[in-house]
PDB file of C-alpha atoms in Angstrom:
ATOM      1  CA  MET A 292      54.358 -15.074 -25.012  1.00 39.00           C
ATOM      2  CA  SER A 293      54.342 -14.706 -28.614  1.00 43.00           C
ATOM      3  CA  THR A 294      55.575 -17.953 -30.514  1.00 45.00           C
ATOM      4  CA  SER A 295      55.638 -15.974 -33.269  1.00 44.00           C
ATOM      5  CA  ARG A 296      58.556 -16.444 -35.651  1.00 50.00           C
ATOM      6  CA  ILE A 297      60.725 -14.422 -37.176  1.00 47.00           C
ATOM      7  CA  SER A 298      60.532 -16.148 -40.559  1.00 45.00           C
ATOM      8  CA  ASP A 299      56.530 -14.410 -40.101  1.00 47.00           C
ATOM      9  CA  ALA A 300      57.850 -11.308 -40.361  1.00 43.00           C
ATOM     10  CA  PRO A 301      58.793  -9.512 -43.838  1.00 47.00           C
ATOM     11  CA  ALA A 302      62.424  -9.784 -45.129  1.00 49.00           C
ATOM     12  CA  GLY A 303      64.396  -6.264 -44.791  1.00 60.00           C
ATOM     13  CA  SER A 304      61.595  -5.285 -41.817  1.00 76.00           C
ATOM     14  CA  ASP A 305      63.364  -3.088 -39.264  1.00 86.00           C
ATOM     15  CA  LEU A 306      65.991  -4.873 -36.976  1.00 93.00           C
ATOM     16  CA  ALA A 307      64.653  -3.792 -33.829  1.00 93.00           C
ATOM     17  CA  PRO A 308      61.843  -5.502 -34.084  1.00 93.00           C
ATOM     18  CA  LEU A 309      62.659  -8.522 -35.500  1.00 93.00           C
ATOM     19  CA  VAL A 310      65.029  -9.190 -32.614  1.00 95.00           C
ATOM     20  CA  ARG A 311      62.432  -8.622 -30.414  1.00 94.00           C
ATOM     21  CA  THR A 312      60.175 -11.340 -32.250  1.00 95.00           C
ATOM     22  CA  ALA A 313      63.572 -13.850 -32.507  1.00 96.00           C
ATOM     23  CA  ALA A 314      63.907 -13.385 -28.386  1.00 96.00           C
ATOM     24  CA  ALA A 315      60.136 -13.959 -27.715  1.00 96.00           C
ATOM     25  CA  ARG A 316      60.346 -17.308 -30.127  1.00 96.00           C
ATOM     26  CA  LEU A 317      63.793 -18.284 -27.907  1.00 96.00           C
ATOM     27  CA  ALA A 318      61.693 -17.630 -24.696  1.00 96.00           C
ATOM     28  CA  ALA A 319      59.260 -19.364 -25.528  1.00 96.00           C
ATOM     29  CA  ALA A 320      61.271 -22.254 -26.264  1.00 95.00           C
ATOM     30  CA  GLY A 321      62.253 -22.322 -22.631  1.00 94.00           C
ATOM     31  CA  VAL A 322      65.990 -20.549 -23.939  1.00 95.00           C
ATOM     32  CA  PRO A 323      67.084 -19.311 -20.383  1.00 91.00           C
ATOM     33  CA  SER A 324      69.052 -16.285 -22.266  1.00 92.00           C
ATOM     34  CA  ALA A 325      66.397 -15.148 -24.842  1.00 96.00           C
ATOM     35  CA  ASP A 326      67.230 -11.895 -25.491  1.00 95.00           C
ATOM     36  CA  VAL A 327      70.768 -12.094 -24.744  1.00 96.00           C
ATOM     37  CA  ASP A 328      71.081 -14.988 -27.767  1.00 96.00           C
ATOM     38  CA  ALA A 329      68.476 -13.081 -29.996  1.00 96.00           C
ATOM     39  CA  GLU A 330      71.103 -10.362 -29.928  1.00 96.00           C
ATOM     40  CA  LEU A 331      73.609 -12.218 -30.664  1.00 96.00           C
ATOM     41  CA  LEU A 332      72.911 -14.006 -33.345  1.00 97.00           C
ATOM     42  CA  ALA A 333      71.538 -11.390 -35.039  1.00 96.00           C
ATOM     43  CA  ALA A 334      75.349  -9.597 -34.226  1.00 95.00           C
ATOM     44  CA  HIS A 335      76.854 -12.903 -36.341  1.00 95.00           C
ATOM     45  CA  VAL A 336      74.591 -12.848 -38.929  1.00 95.00           C
ATOM     46  CA  LEU A 337      75.264  -9.677 -39.700  1.00 94.00           C
ATOM     47  CA  GLY A 338      78.963  -9.386 -38.572  1.00 93.00           C
ATOM     48  CA  LEU A 339      78.756  -6.906 -36.405  1.00 92.00           C
ATOM     49  CA  GLY A 340      79.564  -6.757 -32.456  1.00 91.00           C
ATOM     50  CA  ARG A 341      77.508  -6.745 -30.347  1.00 89.00           C
ATOM     51  CA  GLY A 342      77.111  -2.869 -28.894  1.00 91.00           C
ATOM     52  CA  GLU A 343      77.222  -2.227 -33.045  1.00 93.00           C
ATOM     53  CA  LEU A 344      74.167  -3.847 -33.484  1.00 93.00           C
ATOM     54  CA  ALA A 345      72.413  -2.027 -30.544  1.00 93.00           C
ATOM     55  CA  ALA A 346      73.494   1.128 -32.408  1.00 93.00           C
ATOM     56  CA  ALA A 347      72.304  -0.374 -35.017  1.00 91.00           C
ATOM     57  CA  MET A 348      68.526  -0.991 -33.667  1.00 93.00           C
ATOM     58  CA  MET A 349      68.278   2.168 -32.242  1.00 91.00           C
ATOM     59  CA  ARG A 350      69.184   3.970 -36.116  1.00 91.00           C
ATOM     60  CA  GLY A 351      66.266   1.591 -37.059  1.00 90.00           C
ATOM     61  CA  ASP A 352      68.425   0.169 -39.359  1.00 91.00           C
ATOM     62  CA  ARG A 353      67.088  -2.772 -41.367  1.00 91.00           C
ATOM     63  CA  MET A 354      67.871  -6.196 -41.959  1.00 92.00           C
ATOM     64  CA  PRO A 355      68.659  -7.567 -45.949  1.00 91.00           C
ATOM     65  CA  GLU A 356      66.472 -10.368 -47.063  1.00 89.00           C
ATOM     66  CA  LEU A 357      69.410 -12.973 -47.357  1.00 90.00           C
ATOM     67  CA  GLU A 358      70.379 -11.866 -43.397  1.00 92.00           C
ATOM     68  CA  ALA A 359      66.598 -11.866 -42.401  1.00 91.00           C
ATOM     69  CA  THR A 360      67.011 -15.531 -43.868  1.00 91.00           C
ATOM     70  CA  ARG A 361      69.809 -17.336 -41.996  1.00 94.00           C
ATOM     71  CA  PHE A 362      68.900 -14.971 -38.601  1.00 95.00           C
ATOM     72  CA  ALA A 363      65.293 -17.193 -39.260  1.00 94.00           C
ATOM     73  CA  GLU A 364      67.192 -20.792 -39.578  1.00 95.00           C
ATOM     74  CA  PHE A 365      69.141 -19.905 -36.820  1.00 97.00           C
ATOM     75  CA  VAL A 366      66.520 -18.418 -34.322  1.00 96.00           C
ATOM     76  CA  GLU A 367      64.454 -21.832 -35.185  1.00 96.00           C
ATOM     77  CA  ARG A 368      67.607 -24.026 -34.683  1.00 96.00           C
ATOM     78  CA  ARG A 369      67.915 -21.967 -31.373  1.00 96.00           C
ATOM     79  CA  ALA A 370      64.629 -23.117 -30.142  1.00 96.00           C
ATOM     80  CA  ALA A 371      65.409 -26.575 -30.455  1.00 95.00           C
ATOM     81  CA  ARG A 372      68.070 -26.144 -28.259  1.00 95.00           C
ATOM     82  CA  GLU A 373      71.007 -25.948 -30.349  1.00 95.00           C
ATOM     83  CA  PRO A 374      73.541 -24.442 -28.443  1.00 95.00           C
ATOM     84  CA  LEU A 375      74.266 -21.118 -29.250  1.00 96.00           C
ATOM     85  CA  GLN A 376      77.959 -21.860 -30.065  1.00 95.00           C
ATOM     86  CA  HIS A 377      77.737 -24.068 -32.402  1.00 95.00           C
ATOM     87  CA  LEU A 378      75.720 -21.868 -34.141  1.00 96.00           C
ATOM     88  CA  THR A 379      77.923 -19.240 -33.935  1.00 96.00           C
ATOM     89  CA  GLY A 380      80.968 -21.193 -34.227  1.00 95.00           C
ATOM     90  CA  ARG A 381      82.723 -19.680 -31.124  1.00 95.00           C
ATOM     91  CA  ALA A 382      82.779 -19.544 -27.286  1.00 95.00           C
ATOM     92  CA  PRO A 383      84.138 -17.040 -25.672  1.00 94.00           C
ATOM     93  CA  PHE A 384      86.881 -17.510 -22.974  1.00 96.00           C
ATOM     94  CA  ARG A 385      88.197 -15.482 -20.831  1.00 96.00           C
ATOM     95  CA  HIS A 386      90.670 -13.011 -23.044  1.00 95.00           C
ATOM     96  CA  MET A 387      89.822 -16.214 -26.008  1.00 96.00           C
ATOM     97  CA  GLU A 388      86.615 -16.632 -28.514  1.00 95.00           C
ATOM     98  CA  LEU A 389      87.085 -20.503 -29.688  1.00 97.00           C
ATOM     99  CA  ARG A 390      86.403 -21.819 -31.951  1.00 97.00           C
ATOM    100  CA  VAL A 391      84.031 -25.177 -31.160  1.00 97.00           C
ATOM    101  CA  GLY A 392      81.169 -26.885 -32.736  1.00 95.00           C
ATOM    102  CA  PRO A 393      79.879 -30.884 -32.732  1.00 94.00           C
ATOM    103  CA  GLY A 394      82.395 -32.983 -31.253  1.00 94.00           C
ATOM    104  CA  VAL A 395      83.433 -30.473 -28.483  1.00 96.00           C
ATOM    105  CA  PHE A 396      83.016 -29.222 -24.721  1.00 94.00           C
ATOM    106  CA  VAL A 397      82.029 -26.178 -25.332  1.00 95.00           C
ATOM    107  CA  PRO A 398      83.942 -24.245 -22.816  1.00 95.00           C
ATOM    108  CA  ARG A 399      81.645 -23.084 -19.792  1.00 92.00           C
ATOM    109  CA  PRO A 400      81.942 -19.570 -18.243  1.00 92.00           C
ATOM    110  CA  GLU A 401      82.541 -21.574 -14.530  1.00 93.00           C
ATOM    111  CA  THR A 402      85.851 -22.750 -15.657  1.00 96.00           C
ATOM    112  CA  GLU A 403      87.080 -19.795 -15.913  1.00 96.00           C
ATOM    113  CA  MET A 404      88.387 -19.319 -12.263  1.00 96.00           C
ATOM    114  CA  VAL A 405      89.144 -22.986 -12.589  1.00 97.00           C
ATOM    115  CA  ALA A 406      92.176 -21.962 -15.001  1.00 98.00           C
ATOM    116  CA  GLN A 407      92.378 -18.746 -12.888  1.00 98.00           C
ATOM    117  CA  LEU A 408      94.283 -21.455 -10.334  1.00 98.00           C
ATOM    118  CA  ALA A 409      96.085 -22.741 -12.530  1.00 98.00           C
ATOM    119  CA  ILE A 410      97.806 -19.582 -14.167  1.00 98.00           C
ATOM    120  CA  ASP A 411      98.440 -18.468 -10.279  1.00 98.00           C
ATOM    121  CA  ALA A 412     100.231 -21.751  -9.465  1.00 98.00           C
ATOM    122  CA  LEU A 413     101.980 -21.374 -13.143  1.00 98.00           C
ATOM    123  CA  ARG A 414     102.672 -17.545 -12.261  1.00 97.00           C
ATOM    124  CA  GLU A 415     104.767 -18.477  -8.721  1.00 96.00           C
ATOM    125  CA  ALA A 416     106.725 -21.526 -10.464  1.00 97.00           C
ATOM    126  CA  PRO A 417     110.079 -21.234 -10.372  1.00 91.00           C
ATOM    127  CA  GLY A 418     112.385 -20.899 -13.014  1.00 91.00           C
ATOM    128  CA  PRO A 419     112.082 -19.279 -16.329  1.00 95.00           C
ATOM    129  CA  GLU A 420     110.437 -22.000 -18.405  1.00 97.00           C
ATOM    130  CA  PRO A 421     108.054 -23.455 -16.228  1.00 98.00           C
ATOM    131  CA  VAL A 422     106.317 -26.628 -17.716  1.00 98.00           C
ATOM    132  CA  ALA A 423     102.550 -26.989 -17.500  1.00 98.00           C
ATOM    133  CA  VAL A 424      99.689 -29.675 -18.790  1.00 98.00           C
ATOM    134  CA  ASP A 425      95.812 -30.341 -19.553  1.00 98.00           C
ATOM    135  CA  LEU A 426      95.052 -33.302 -19.047  1.00 98.00           C
ATOM    136  CA  GLY A 427      91.688 -33.626 -21.438  1.00 97.00           C
ATOM    137  CA  THR A 428      92.362 -30.220 -23.120  1.00 98.00           C
ATOM    138  CA  GLY A 429      88.506 -30.157 -25.472  1.00 97.00           C
ATOM    139  CA  SER A 430      88.620 -27.631 -27.445  1.00 97.00           C
ATOM    140  CA  GLY A 431      91.944 -26.288 -25.881  1.00 98.00           C
ATOM    141  CA  ALA A 432      90.424 -23.525 -22.845  1.00 98.00           C
ATOM    142  CA  LEU A 433      92.107 -24.446 -20.494  1.00 98.00           C
ATOM    143  CA  ALA A 434      95.632 -24.898 -21.942  1.00 98.00           C
ATOM    144  CA  LEU A 435      95.911 -21.626 -24.151  1.00 98.00           C
ATOM    145  CA  ALA A 436      94.781 -19.528 -21.191  1.00 98.00           C
ATOM    146  CA  LEU A 437      97.929 -20.916 -19.612  1.00 98.00           C
ATOM    147  CA  ALA A 438      99.781 -20.488 -22.999  1.00 98.00           C
ATOM    148  CA  THR A 439      98.058 -16.825 -23.613  1.00 98.00           C
ATOM    149  CA  GLU A 440      98.408 -15.676 -19.892  1.00 98.00           C
ATOM    150  CA  VAL A 441     101.490 -17.121 -18.815  1.00 98.00           C
ATOM    151  CA  PRO A 442     103.533 -16.892 -22.076  1.00 96.00           C
ATOM    152  CA  HIS A 443     107.191 -17.402 -20.627  1.00 96.00           C
ATOM    153  CA  ALA A 444     105.444 -20.719 -19.670  1.00 98.00           C
ATOM    154  CA  ARG A 445     106.452 -24.457 -22.011  1.00 98.00           C
ATOM    155  CA  VAL A 446     102.214 -25.640 -22.176  1.00 98.00           C
ATOM    156  CA  HIS A 447     101.554 -29.070 -22.891  1.00 98.00           C
ATOM    157  CA  ALA A 448      98.105 -30.430 -23.968  1.00 98.00           C
ATOM    158  CA  ALA A 449      96.669 -33.979 -24.404  1.00 98.00           C
ATOM    159  CA  GLU A 450      93.442 -35.023 -26.128  1.00 98.00           C
ATOM    160  CA  ASN A 451      92.222 -38.620 -27.047  1.00 96.00           C
ATOM    161  CA  SER A 452      88.757 -37.637 -29.195  1.00 96.00           C
ATOM    162  CA  VAL A 453      89.506 -37.141 -32.751  1.00 97.00           C
ATOM    163  CA  GLU A 454      86.656 -34.797 -33.044  1.00 96.00           C
ATOM    164  CA  ALA A 455      87.794 -32.518 -29.894  1.00 97.00           C
ATOM    165  CA  PHE A 456      91.898 -33.061 -31.258  1.00 98.00           C
ATOM    166  CA  ILE A 457      90.494 -31.142 -34.919  1.00 97.00           C
ATOM    167  CA  TRP A 458      88.817 -28.489 -33.065  1.00 97.00           C
ATOM    168  CA  ALA A 459      91.830 -27.790 -30.734  1.00 98.00           C
ATOM    169  CA  LYS A 460      94.359 -28.306 -33.100  1.00 98.00           C
ATOM    170  CA  GLU A 461      91.808 -25.083 -34.520  1.00 97.00           C
ATOM    171  CA  ASN A 462      92.294 -22.929 -31.665  1.00 98.00           C
ATOM    172  CA  PHE A 463      96.303 -23.904 -30.714  1.00 98.00           C
ATOM    173  CA  ALA A 464      97.053 -22.458 -34.356  1.00 97.00           C
ATOM    174  CA  GLU A 465      95.159 -19.275 -34.207  1.00 97.00           C
ATOM    175  CA  GLN A 466      95.876 -18.602 -30.406  1.00 97.00           C
ATOM    176  CA  ALA A 467      99.207 -20.238 -28.797  1.00 96.00           C
ATOM    177  CA  PRO A 468     101.065 -21.667 -32.379  1.00 94.00           C
ATOM    178  CA  HIS A 469     103.717 -22.212 -29.791  1.00 95.00           C
ATOM    179  CA  ALA A 470     102.037 -24.344 -27.224  1.00 97.00           C
ATOM    180  CA  ARG A 471     102.255 -28.576 -28.039  1.00 98.00           C
ATOM    181  CA  LEU A 472      99.173 -30.121 -28.656  1.00 98.00           C
ATOM    182  CA  ALA A 473      99.121 -34.393 -29.189  1.00 98.00           C
ATOM    183  CA  PHE A 474      96.593 -36.674 -29.332  1.00 98.00           C
ATOM    184  CA  ILE A 475      96.700 -39.018 -26.625  1.00 97.00           C
ATOM    185  CA  ASP A 476      95.726 -40.260 -23.727  1.00 97.00           C
ATOM    186  CA  LEU A 477      95.693 -38.646 -20.950  1.00 96.00           C
ATOM    187  CA  ALA A 478      96.495 -41.508 -18.688  1.00 96.00           C
ATOM    188  CA  ASP A 479      99.580 -42.214 -21.260  1.00 96.00           C
ATOM    189  CA  ALA A 480     100.325 -38.542 -21.205  1.00 97.00           C
ATOM    190  CA  PHE A 481     103.910 -37.106 -22.094  1.00 98.00           C
ATOM    191  CA  PRO A 482     106.423 -39.307 -20.338  1.00 98.00           C
ATOM    192  CA  GLU A 483     108.701 -37.514 -20.934  1.00 98.00           C
ATOM    193  CA  LEU A 484     107.997 -34.772 -18.688  1.00 98.00           C
ATOM    194  CA  ASP A 485     108.322 -37.308 -15.654  1.00 98.00           C
ATOM    195  CA  GLY A 486     109.352 -35.554 -12.508  1.00 98.00           C
ATOM    196  CA  THR A 487     109.294 -31.716 -14.904  1.00 98.00           C
ATOM    197  CA  VAL A 488     105.618 -30.196 -14.451  1.00 98.00           C
ATOM    198  CA  SER A 489     104.651 -27.136 -12.359  1.00 98.00           C
ATOM    199  CA  VAL A 490     100.851 -27.393 -13.033  1.00 98.00           C
ATOM    200  CA  VAL A 491      98.378 -29.846 -14.384  1.00 98.00           C
ATOM    201  CA  VAL A 492      94.754 -28.770 -14.919  1.00 98.00           C
ATOM    202  CA  SER A 493      91.958 -31.410 -16.064  1.00 98.00           C
ATOM    203  CA  ASN A 494      88.439 -30.379 -16.788  1.00 97.00           C
ATOM    204  CA  PRO A 495      87.696 -34.316 -16.656  1.00 97.00           C
ATOM    205  CA  PRO A 496      84.017 -35.575 -17.266  1.00 95.00           C
ATOM    206  CA  TYR A 497      82.633 -35.890 -13.604  1.00 95.00           C
ATOM    207  CA  VAL A 498      79.150 -37.106 -14.669  1.00 93.00           C
ATOM    208  CA  PRO A 499      77.806 -39.523 -11.975  1.00 93.00           C
ATOM    209  CA  ASP A 500      76.458 -42.200 -15.288  1.00 91.00           C
ATOM    210  CA  ASP A 501      72.793 -42.824 -13.931  1.00 88.00           C
ATOM    211  CA  ALA A 502      72.369 -38.154 -13.566  1.00 87.00           C
ATOM    212  CA  VAL A 503      71.712 -36.735 -17.024  1.00 80.00           C
ATOM    213  CA  PRO A 504      72.392 -33.586 -17.293  1.00 84.00           C
ATOM    214  CA  ARG A 505      68.771 -31.265 -17.285  1.00 83.00           C
ATOM    215  CA  ASP A 506      69.777 -28.878 -20.161  1.00 87.00           C
ATOM    216  CA  PRO A 507      69.138 -30.053 -23.732  1.00 89.00           C
ATOM    217  CA  GLU A 508      72.125 -28.165 -24.899  1.00 88.00           C
ATOM    218  CA  VAL A 509      74.427 -30.346 -22.184  1.00 89.00           C
ATOM    219  CA  ARG A 510      72.100 -33.347 -22.549  1.00 88.00           C
ATOM    220  CA  PHE A 511      71.959 -33.965 -26.432  1.00 88.00           C
ATOM    221  CA  TRP A 512      75.020 -31.946 -27.844  1.00 89.00           C
ATOM    222  CA  ASP A 513      78.310 -31.956 -25.439  1.00 88.00           C
ATOM    223  CA  PRO A 514      79.876 -35.161 -26.412  1.00 90.00           C
ATOM    224  CA  PRO A 515      78.985 -38.112 -23.989  1.00 90.00           C
ATOM    225  CA  ALA A 516      83.092 -39.135 -23.930  1.00 90.00           C
ATOM    226  CA  ALA A 517      83.502 -35.706 -22.249  1.00 91.00           C
ATOM    227  CA  LEU A 518      80.548 -35.490 -19.699  1.00 90.00           C
ATOM    228  CA  TYR A 519      80.513 -39.040 -17.672  1.00 92.00           C
ATOM    229  CA  GLY A 520      82.753 -40.256 -15.281  1.00 93.00           C
ATOM    230  CA  GLY A 521      81.872 -43.902 -14.352  1.00 92.00           C
ATOM    231  CA  ALA A 522      78.909 -44.534 -11.631  1.00 94.00           C
ATOM    232  CA  ASP A 523      80.597 -41.872  -9.338  1.00 95.00           C
ATOM    233  CA  GLY A 524      81.584 -38.976 -11.292  1.00 94.00           C
ATOM    234  CA  LEU A 525      85.366 -39.733 -10.481  1.00 97.00           C
ATOM    235  CA  ASP A 526      86.659 -42.636 -12.519  1.00 97.00           C
ATOM    236  CA  VAL A 527      89.014 -40.337 -14.579  1.00 97.00           C
ATOM    237  CA  VAL A 528      89.834 -38.261 -11.376  1.00 97.00           C
ATOM    238  CA  ARG A 529      91.000 -41.322 -10.568  1.00 98.00           C
ATOM    239  CA  VAL A 530      93.398 -41.793 -12.748  1.00 98.00           C
ATOM    240  CA  LEU A 531      94.150 -38.139 -13.234  1.00 98.00           C
ATOM    241  CA  SER A 532      95.557 -38.655  -9.223  1.00 98.00           C
ATOM    242  CA  GLY A 533      98.453 -41.364 -10.533  1.00 98.00           C
ATOM    243  CA  VAL A 534      98.911 -39.190 -13.792  1.00 98.00           C
ATOM    244  CA  ALA A 535      99.449 -36.042 -11.975  1.00 98.00           C
ATOM    245  CA  LEU A 536     101.795 -37.659  -9.180  1.00 98.00           C
ATOM    246  CA  ARG A 537     103.632 -39.177 -12.139  1.00 98.00           C
ATOM    247  CA  LEU A 538     104.402 -35.574 -13.719  1.00 98.00           C
ATOM    248  CA  LEU A 539     104.922 -32.590 -11.811  1.00 98.00           C
ATOM    249  CA  HIS A 540     107.851 -32.397  -9.595  1.00 98.00           C
ATOM    250  CA  PRO A 541     108.019 -32.002  -5.801  1.00 98.00           C
ATOM    251  CA  GLY A 542     105.947 -29.230  -4.632  1.00 97.00           C
ATOM    252  CA  GLY A 543     103.844 -28.912  -8.097  1.00 98.00           C
ATOM    253  CA  THR A 544     100.128 -28.078  -8.255  1.00 98.00           C
ATOM    254  CA  LEU A 545      97.086 -30.081  -9.584  1.00 98.00           C
ATOM    255  CA  VAL A 546      93.853 -28.219 -10.278  1.00 98.00           C
ATOM    256  CA  ILE A 547      91.269 -30.554 -11.248  1.00 98.00           C
ATOM    257  CA  GLU A 548      87.804 -28.977 -11.846  1.00 98.00           C
ATOM    258  CA  HIS A 549      84.563 -30.940 -10.837  1.00 97.00           C
ATOM    259  CA  GLY A 550      80.808 -30.292  -9.695  1.00 94.00           C
ATOM    260  CA  GLU A 551      79.765 -28.904  -6.471  1.00 94.00           C
ATOM    261  CA  TRP A 552      79.216 -31.972  -4.574  1.00 95.00           C
ATOM    262  CA  GLN A 553      82.548 -33.480  -5.689  1.00 97.00           C
ATOM    263  CA  GLY A 554      84.643 -32.324  -3.659  1.00 97.00           C
ATOM    264  CA  PRO A 555      84.967 -34.002  -0.223  1.00 97.00           C
ATOM    265  CA  GLY A 556      85.371 -36.701  -2.798  1.00 97.00           C
ATOM    266  CA  ILE A 557      87.866 -36.032  -4.675  1.00 98.00           C
ATOM    267  CA  ARG A 558      89.848 -34.729  -1.061  1.00 98.00           C
ATOM    268  CA  GLU A 559      89.089 -38.532  -0.131  1.00 98.00           C
ATOM    269  CA  ILE A 560      90.930 -39.570  -3.656  1.00 98.00           C
ATOM    270  CA  LEU A 561      93.733 -36.748  -3.695  1.00 98.00           C
ATOM    271  CA  THR A 562      94.974 -37.549   0.251  1.00 98.00           C
ATOM    272  CA  ALA A 563      94.878 -41.211  -0.239  1.00 98.00           C
ATOM    273  CA  ASP A 564      97.243 -41.119  -3.255  1.00 98.00           C
ATOM    274  CA  GLY A 565      99.144 -38.862  -0.907  1.00 97.00           C
ATOM    275  CA  TRP A 566      98.508 -35.283  -1.997  1.00 98.00           C
ATOM    276  CA  ARG A 567      99.118 -32.871   0.214  1.00 98.00           C
ATOM    277  CA  GLY A 568      97.184 -29.781   1.029  1.00 97.00           C
ATOM    278  CA  ALA A 569      93.690 -31.071  -0.766  1.00 98.00           C
ATOM    279  CA  ALA A 570      91.670 -28.087  -0.975  1.00 98.00           C
ATOM    280  CA  THR A 571      88.582 -27.072  -2.663  1.00 98.00           C
ATOM    281  CA  HIS A 572      87.570 -23.860  -4.598  1.00 97.00           C
ATOM    282  CA  PRO A 573      83.950 -21.840  -4.951  1.00 95.00           C
ATOM    283  CA  ASP A 574      83.572 -20.945  -8.274  1.00 91.00           C
ATOM    284  CA  LEU A 575      81.578 -17.035  -8.279  1.00 87.00           C
ATOM    285  CA  THR A 576      77.775 -18.562  -7.989  1.00 89.00           C
ATOM    286  CA  LEU A 577      79.678 -19.444  -4.388  1.00 91.00           C
ATOM    287  CA  ARG A 578      79.892 -23.457  -5.951  1.00 94.00           C
ATOM    288  CA  ASP A 579      82.193 -25.870  -4.880  1.00 96.00           C
ATOM    289  CA  ARG A 580      84.222 -26.073  -8.501  1.00 96.00           C
ATOM    290  CA  ALA A 581      88.131 -27.299  -8.452  1.00 98.00           C
ATOM    291  CA  THR A 582      89.880 -29.074  -6.430  1.00 98.00           C
ATOM    292  CA  THR A 583      93.567 -28.656  -5.528  1.00 98.00           C
ATOM    293  CA  ALA A 584      96.548 -30.485  -4.327  1.00 98.00           C
ATOM    294  CA  LEU A 585     100.215 -29.871  -3.921  1.00 98.00           C
ATOM    295  CA  ARG A 586     102.772 -33.112  -4.663  1.00 98.00           C
ATOM    296  CA  PRO A 587     104.930 -34.670  -2.398  1.00 96.00           C
TER     297      PRO A 587
END
């Protein structure tokens, strides 16, 4: 497989060969989605949608010199396994494009089904303005999915990382300025809402401390505070259980994202704390991804 670099091609070369060379460079570096990433980087540099890029490649368009230089730099950074979303500054999540970068956990596609569980529960909640809380919101992905897809709800989100809060603040302003974002530790979040919340959702840190992620994009770029959750990965889940019991009204729903092997342990924690109907749900790859429970 070729390891030539995009910068080896002359500036102003045809777009299609540049993108193919970039894809080969990324594949040689072990990037799993090399073709897609090369196209997305080219589209980003040129300010095009991916469909527009495909059309430009078919027409035989050329990439201007300035953009070609920038594209070459981005390809090398991606080959060094810097996350694609950090390079483009955006991460897709459901119907949104969220701002992300260093210091914030990049939302993953598998979290979209966690959002759906919370959205379904919130839509079924009684009252004209049901309340939802996202604990440890990070980029704001879960809270903003709730706020935009259940617009009659009142959504509150808590985050205690300065870096993540900055990204979340931008996303809230862009996507759902009516939702509330608070800089606060999830353990102390929103005492004024005690007993009034219909849905609590969280994607907490759940990687066991000694389970170092394989992917360089995760291991070297995602903030450790958003990844590691103690010896068994469930330290924050234990805190969430108590906080959600405080916040939710009777019959309210708790939704927690977790690793594929953690469902039994989380159900045990929740059941011991008095939750009803603890159930674990698979994502689209049939891996256990989230556990729900009802407040007694």
